[in-house]
PDB file of C-alpha atoms and ligand atoms in Angstrom:
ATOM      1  CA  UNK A 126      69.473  71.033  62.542  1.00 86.00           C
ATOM      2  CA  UNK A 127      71.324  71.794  59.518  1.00 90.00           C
ATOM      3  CA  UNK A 128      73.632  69.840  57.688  1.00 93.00           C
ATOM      4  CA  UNK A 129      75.629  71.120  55.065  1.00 94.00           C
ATOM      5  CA  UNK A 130      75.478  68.974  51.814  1.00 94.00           C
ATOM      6  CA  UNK A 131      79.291  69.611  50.832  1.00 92.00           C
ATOM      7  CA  UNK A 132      80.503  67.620  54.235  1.00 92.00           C
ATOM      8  CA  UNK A 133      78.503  64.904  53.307  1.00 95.00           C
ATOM      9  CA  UNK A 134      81.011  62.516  52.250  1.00 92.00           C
ATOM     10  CA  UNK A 135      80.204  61.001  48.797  1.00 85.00           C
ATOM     11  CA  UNK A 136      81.955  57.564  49.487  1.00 82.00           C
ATOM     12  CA  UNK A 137      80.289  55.980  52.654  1.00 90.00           C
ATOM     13  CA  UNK A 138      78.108  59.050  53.650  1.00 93.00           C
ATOM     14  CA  UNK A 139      76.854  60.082  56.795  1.00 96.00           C
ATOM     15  CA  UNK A 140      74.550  58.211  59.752  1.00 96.00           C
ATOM     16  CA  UNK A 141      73.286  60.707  62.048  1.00 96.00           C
ATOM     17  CA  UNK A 142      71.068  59.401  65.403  1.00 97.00           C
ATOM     18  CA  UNK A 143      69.929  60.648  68.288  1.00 96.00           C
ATOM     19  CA  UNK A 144      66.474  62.951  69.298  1.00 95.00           C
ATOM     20  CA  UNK A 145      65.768  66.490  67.862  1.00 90.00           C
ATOM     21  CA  UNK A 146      63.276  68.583  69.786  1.00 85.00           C
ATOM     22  CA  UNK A 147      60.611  70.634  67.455  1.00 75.00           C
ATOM     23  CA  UNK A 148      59.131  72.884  69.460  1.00 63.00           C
ATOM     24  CA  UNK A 149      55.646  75.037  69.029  1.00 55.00           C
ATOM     25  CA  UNK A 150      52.479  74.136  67.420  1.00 55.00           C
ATOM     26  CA  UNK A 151      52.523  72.657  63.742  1.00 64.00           C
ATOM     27  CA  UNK A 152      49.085  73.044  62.607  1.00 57.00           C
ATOM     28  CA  UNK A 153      48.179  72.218  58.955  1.00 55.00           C
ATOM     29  CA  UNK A 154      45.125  70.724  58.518  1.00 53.00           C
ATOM     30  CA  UNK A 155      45.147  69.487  61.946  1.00 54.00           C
ATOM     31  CA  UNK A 156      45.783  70.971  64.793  1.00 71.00           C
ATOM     32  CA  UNK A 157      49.326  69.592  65.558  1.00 77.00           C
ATOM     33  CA  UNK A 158      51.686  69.448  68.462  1.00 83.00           C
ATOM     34  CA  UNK A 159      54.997  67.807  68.956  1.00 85.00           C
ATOM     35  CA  UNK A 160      55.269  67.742  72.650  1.00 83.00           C
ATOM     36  CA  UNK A 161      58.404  65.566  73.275  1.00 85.00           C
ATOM     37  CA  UNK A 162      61.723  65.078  70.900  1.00 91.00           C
ATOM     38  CA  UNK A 163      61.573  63.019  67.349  1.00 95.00           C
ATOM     39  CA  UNK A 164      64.001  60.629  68.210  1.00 97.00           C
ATOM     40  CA  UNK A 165      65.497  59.298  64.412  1.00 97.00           C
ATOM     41  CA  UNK A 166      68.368  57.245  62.802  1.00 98.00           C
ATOM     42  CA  UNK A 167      69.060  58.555  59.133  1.00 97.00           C
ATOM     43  CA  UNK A 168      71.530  57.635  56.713  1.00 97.00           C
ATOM     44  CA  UNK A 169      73.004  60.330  54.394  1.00 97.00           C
ATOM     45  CA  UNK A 170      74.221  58.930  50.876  1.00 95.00           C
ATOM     46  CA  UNK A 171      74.996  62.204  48.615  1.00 94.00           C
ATOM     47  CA  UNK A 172      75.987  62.224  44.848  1.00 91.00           C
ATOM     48  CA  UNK A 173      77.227  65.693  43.983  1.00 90.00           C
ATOM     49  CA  UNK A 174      74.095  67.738  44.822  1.00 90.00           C
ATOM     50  CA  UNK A 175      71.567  64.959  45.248  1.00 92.00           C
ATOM     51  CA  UNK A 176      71.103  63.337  49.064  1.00 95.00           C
ATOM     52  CA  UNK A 177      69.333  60.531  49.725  1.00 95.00           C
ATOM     53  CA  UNK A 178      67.967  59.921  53.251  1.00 96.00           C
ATOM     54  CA  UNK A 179      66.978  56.818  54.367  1.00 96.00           C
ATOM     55  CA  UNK A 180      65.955  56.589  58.132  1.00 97.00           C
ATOM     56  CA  UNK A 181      63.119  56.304  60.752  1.00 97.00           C
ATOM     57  CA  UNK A 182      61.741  58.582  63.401  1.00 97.00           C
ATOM     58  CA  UNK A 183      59.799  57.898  66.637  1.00 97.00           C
ATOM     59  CA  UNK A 184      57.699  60.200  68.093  1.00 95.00           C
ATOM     60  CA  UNK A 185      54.488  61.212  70.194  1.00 92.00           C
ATOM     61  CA  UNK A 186      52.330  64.029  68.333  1.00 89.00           C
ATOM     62  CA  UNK A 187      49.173  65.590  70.183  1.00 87.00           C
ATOM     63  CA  UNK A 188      46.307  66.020  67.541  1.00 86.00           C
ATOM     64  CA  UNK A 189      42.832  67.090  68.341  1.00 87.00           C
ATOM     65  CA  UNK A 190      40.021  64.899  67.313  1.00 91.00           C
ATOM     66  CA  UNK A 191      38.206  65.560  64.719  1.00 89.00           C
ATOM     67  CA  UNK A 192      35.160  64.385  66.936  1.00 92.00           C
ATOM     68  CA  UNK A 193      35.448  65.407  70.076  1.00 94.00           C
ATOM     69  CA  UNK A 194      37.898  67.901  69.293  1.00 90.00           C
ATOM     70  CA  UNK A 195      39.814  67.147  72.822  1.00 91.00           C
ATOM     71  CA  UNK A 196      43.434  66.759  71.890  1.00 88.00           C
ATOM     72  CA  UNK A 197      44.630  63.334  72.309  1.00 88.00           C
ATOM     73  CA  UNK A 198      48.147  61.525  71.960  1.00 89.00           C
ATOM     74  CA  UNK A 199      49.309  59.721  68.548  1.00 89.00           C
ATOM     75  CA  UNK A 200      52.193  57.752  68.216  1.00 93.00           C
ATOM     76  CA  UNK A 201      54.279  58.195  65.175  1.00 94.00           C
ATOM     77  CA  UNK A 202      57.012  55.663  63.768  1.00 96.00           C
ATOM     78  CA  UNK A 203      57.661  55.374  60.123  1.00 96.00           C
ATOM     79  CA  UNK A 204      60.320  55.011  58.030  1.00 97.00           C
ATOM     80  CA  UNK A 205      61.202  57.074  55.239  1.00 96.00           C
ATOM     81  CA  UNK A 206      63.262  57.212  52.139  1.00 95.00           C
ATOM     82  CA  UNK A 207      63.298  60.285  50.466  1.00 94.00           C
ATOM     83  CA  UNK A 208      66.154  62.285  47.794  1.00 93.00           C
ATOM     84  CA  UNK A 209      66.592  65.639  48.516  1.00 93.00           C
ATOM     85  CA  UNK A 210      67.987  67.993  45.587  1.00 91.00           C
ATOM     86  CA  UNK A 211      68.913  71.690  45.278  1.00 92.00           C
ATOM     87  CA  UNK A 212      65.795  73.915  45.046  1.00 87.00           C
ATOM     88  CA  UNK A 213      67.505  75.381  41.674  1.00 84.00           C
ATOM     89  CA  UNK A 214      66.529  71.709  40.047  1.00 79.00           C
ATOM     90  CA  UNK A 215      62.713  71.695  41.508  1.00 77.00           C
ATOM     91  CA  UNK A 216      61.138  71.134  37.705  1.00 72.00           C
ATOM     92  CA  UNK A 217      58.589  73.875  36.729  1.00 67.00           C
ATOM     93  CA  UNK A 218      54.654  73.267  36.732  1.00 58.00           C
ATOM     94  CA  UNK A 219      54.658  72.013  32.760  1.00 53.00           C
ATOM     95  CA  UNK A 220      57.566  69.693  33.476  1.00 54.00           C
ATOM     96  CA  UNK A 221      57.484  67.377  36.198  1.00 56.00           C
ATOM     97  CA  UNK A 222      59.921  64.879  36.945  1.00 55.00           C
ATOM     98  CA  UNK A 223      60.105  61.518  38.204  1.00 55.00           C
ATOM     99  CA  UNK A 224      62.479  59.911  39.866  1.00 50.00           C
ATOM    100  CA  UNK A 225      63.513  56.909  38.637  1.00 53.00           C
ATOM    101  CA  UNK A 226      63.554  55.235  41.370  1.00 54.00           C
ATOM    102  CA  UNK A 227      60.406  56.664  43.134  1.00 55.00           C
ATOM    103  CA  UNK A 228      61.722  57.834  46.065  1.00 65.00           C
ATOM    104  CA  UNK A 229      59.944  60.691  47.431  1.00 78.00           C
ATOM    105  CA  UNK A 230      61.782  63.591  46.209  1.00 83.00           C
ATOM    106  CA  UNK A 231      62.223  66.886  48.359  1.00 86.00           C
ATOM    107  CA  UNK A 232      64.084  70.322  47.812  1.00 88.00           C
ATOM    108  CA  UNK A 233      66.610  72.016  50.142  1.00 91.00           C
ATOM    109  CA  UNK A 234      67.249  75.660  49.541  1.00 89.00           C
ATOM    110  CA  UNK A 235      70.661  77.191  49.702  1.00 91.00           C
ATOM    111  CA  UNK A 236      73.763  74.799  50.261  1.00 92.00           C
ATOM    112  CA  UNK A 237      71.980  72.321  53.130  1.00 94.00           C
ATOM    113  CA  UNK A 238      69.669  70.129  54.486  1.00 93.00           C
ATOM    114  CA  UNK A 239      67.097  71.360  57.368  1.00 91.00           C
ATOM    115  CA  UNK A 240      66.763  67.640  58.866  1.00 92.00           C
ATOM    116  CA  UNK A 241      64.749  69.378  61.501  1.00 89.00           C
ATOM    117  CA  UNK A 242      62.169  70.235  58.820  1.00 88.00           C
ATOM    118  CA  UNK A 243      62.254  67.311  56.713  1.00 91.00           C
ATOM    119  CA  UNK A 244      61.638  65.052  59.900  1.00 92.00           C
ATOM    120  CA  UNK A 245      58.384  66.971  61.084  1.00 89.00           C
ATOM    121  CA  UNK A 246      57.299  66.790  57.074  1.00 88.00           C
ATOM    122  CA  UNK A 247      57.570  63.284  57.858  1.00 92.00           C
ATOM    123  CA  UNK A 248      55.522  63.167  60.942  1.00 90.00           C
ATOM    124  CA  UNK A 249      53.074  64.954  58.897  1.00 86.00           C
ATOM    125  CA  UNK A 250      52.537  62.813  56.430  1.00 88.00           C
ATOM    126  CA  UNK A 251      52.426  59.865  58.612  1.00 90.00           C
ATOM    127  CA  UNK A 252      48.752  61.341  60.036  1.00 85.00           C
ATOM    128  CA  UNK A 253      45.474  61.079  58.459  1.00 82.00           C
ATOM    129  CA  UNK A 254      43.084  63.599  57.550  1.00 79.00           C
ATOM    130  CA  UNK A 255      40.682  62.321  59.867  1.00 84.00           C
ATOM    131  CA  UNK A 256      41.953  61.917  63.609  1.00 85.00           C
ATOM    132  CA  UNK A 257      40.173  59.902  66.215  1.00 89.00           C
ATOM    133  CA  UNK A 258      41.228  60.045  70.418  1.00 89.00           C
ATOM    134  CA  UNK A 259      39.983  56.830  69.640  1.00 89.00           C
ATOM    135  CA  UNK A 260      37.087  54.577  67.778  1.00 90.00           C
ATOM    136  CA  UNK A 261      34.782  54.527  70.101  1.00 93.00           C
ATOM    137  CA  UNK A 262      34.807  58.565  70.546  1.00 95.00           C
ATOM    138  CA  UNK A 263      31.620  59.917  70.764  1.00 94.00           C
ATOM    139  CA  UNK A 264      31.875  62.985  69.824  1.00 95.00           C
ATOM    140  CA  UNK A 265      30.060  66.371  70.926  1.00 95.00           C
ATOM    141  CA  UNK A 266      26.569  66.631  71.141  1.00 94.00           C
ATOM    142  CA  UNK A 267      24.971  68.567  68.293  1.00 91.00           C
ATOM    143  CA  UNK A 268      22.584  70.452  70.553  1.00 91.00           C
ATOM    144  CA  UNK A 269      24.341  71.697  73.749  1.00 94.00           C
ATOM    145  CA  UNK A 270      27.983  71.054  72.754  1.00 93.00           C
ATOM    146  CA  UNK A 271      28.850  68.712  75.756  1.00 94.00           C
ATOM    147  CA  UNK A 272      31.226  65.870  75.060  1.00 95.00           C
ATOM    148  CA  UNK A 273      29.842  62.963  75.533  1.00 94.00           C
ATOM    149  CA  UNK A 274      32.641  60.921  76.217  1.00 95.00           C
ATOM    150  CA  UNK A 275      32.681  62.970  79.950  1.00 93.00           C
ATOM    151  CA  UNK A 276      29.196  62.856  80.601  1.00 90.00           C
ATOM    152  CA  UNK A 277      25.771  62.311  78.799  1.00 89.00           C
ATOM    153  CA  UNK A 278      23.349  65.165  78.744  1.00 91.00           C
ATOM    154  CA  UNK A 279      20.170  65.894  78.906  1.00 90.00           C
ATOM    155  CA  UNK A 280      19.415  66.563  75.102  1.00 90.00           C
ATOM    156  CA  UNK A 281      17.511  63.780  73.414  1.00 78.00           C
ATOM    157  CA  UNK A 282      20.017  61.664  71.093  1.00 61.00           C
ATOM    158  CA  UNK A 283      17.588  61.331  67.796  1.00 63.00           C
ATOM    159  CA  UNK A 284      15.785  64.326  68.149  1.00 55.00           C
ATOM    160  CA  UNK A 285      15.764  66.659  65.248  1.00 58.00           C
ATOM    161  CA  UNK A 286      16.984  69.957  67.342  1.00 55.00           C
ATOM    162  CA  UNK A 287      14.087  72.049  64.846  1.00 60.00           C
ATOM    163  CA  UNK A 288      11.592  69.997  66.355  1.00 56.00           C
ATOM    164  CA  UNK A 289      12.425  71.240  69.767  1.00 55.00           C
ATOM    165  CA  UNK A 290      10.148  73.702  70.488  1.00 58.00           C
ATOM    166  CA  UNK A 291       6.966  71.468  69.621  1.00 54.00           C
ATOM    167  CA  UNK A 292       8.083  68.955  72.187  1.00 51.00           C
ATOM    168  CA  UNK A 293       8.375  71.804  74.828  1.00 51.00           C
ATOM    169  CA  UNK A 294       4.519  72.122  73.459  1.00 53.00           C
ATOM    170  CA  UNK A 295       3.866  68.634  74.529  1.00 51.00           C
ATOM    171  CA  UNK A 296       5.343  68.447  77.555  1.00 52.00           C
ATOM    172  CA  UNK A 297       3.024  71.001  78.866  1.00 52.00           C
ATOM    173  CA  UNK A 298      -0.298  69.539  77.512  1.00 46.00           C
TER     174      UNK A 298
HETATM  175 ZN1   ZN B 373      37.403  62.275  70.337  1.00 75.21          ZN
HETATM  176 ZN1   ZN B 374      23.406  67.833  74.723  1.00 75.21          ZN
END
């Protein structure tokens, strides 16, 4: 969804709300799907080339465990306030601004905004490194692989797997 930054009007600005679908796996450090709509309220406030967005978004994200590795439903909500200026004005390496007012800043290239894109930069940021289907996941089993959340195995919890072949020793003595 792109909105041109010249129609923004720089008076009383712009409130956009409704649901945007973003489709297709969004991967980054985490496997990442967005299987139903980001539904969002933003408000546009633009001074000549500078927006600022202030909004939420709502949505449900499917994110594999980093346990079990199954992937497993996350609820996003979060609200955001970010400025968005021309990428001509993104400040080099050796010189990097602040904003004054510590919003988080972003870049749009060209003449507008992708809200699309700056909405599922949002959801990503809302998710930490280190996803859980829940606490109490147990994971996979070192040994066999089987996740043990669907069923124990056979494989002996504390055994050290290098061990293995002396307690096959054992078990026939
Ligand atoms: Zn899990
Ligand atoms: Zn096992």
């Amino acid at each position: 969804m792109l909105i041109s930054v010249e129609q923004i009007p720089s008076e009383e600005g712009l409130h956009l709300a409704g649901t945007l679908a973003a489709t297709g796996n969004l991967g980054r450090d985490h496997e990442l799907s967005l299987p139903g709509p980001i539904a969002f309220s933003v408000r546009l406030r633009r001074q000549e080339d500078r927006v600022e967005l202030d909004g939420w978004l709502h949505t449900v994200a499917r994110v594999n465990c980093s346990r079990c590795l199954e992937q497993a439903p996350r609820t996003v909500e979060r609200e955001f306030q970010i400025c968005s200026r021309p990428q001509e004005a993104m400040p080099s390496e050796r010189a990097v601004e602040l904003d004054v007012r510590d919003l988080d800043v972003d870049y749009y290239p060209g003449d507008s905004l992708d809200l699309s894109a700056i909405l599922v930069e949002q959801v990503l940021l809302d998710l930490p490194m280190k996803l859980l289907c829940s606490e109490e996941c147990r994971g996979l089993c070192p040994r066999c692989g089987a996740n043990r959340n669907r069923h124990d195995c056979e494989c002996d919890p504390v055994g050290d797997p290098r061990l293995a072949p002396l307690g096959g020793l054992r078990d026939r003595a």
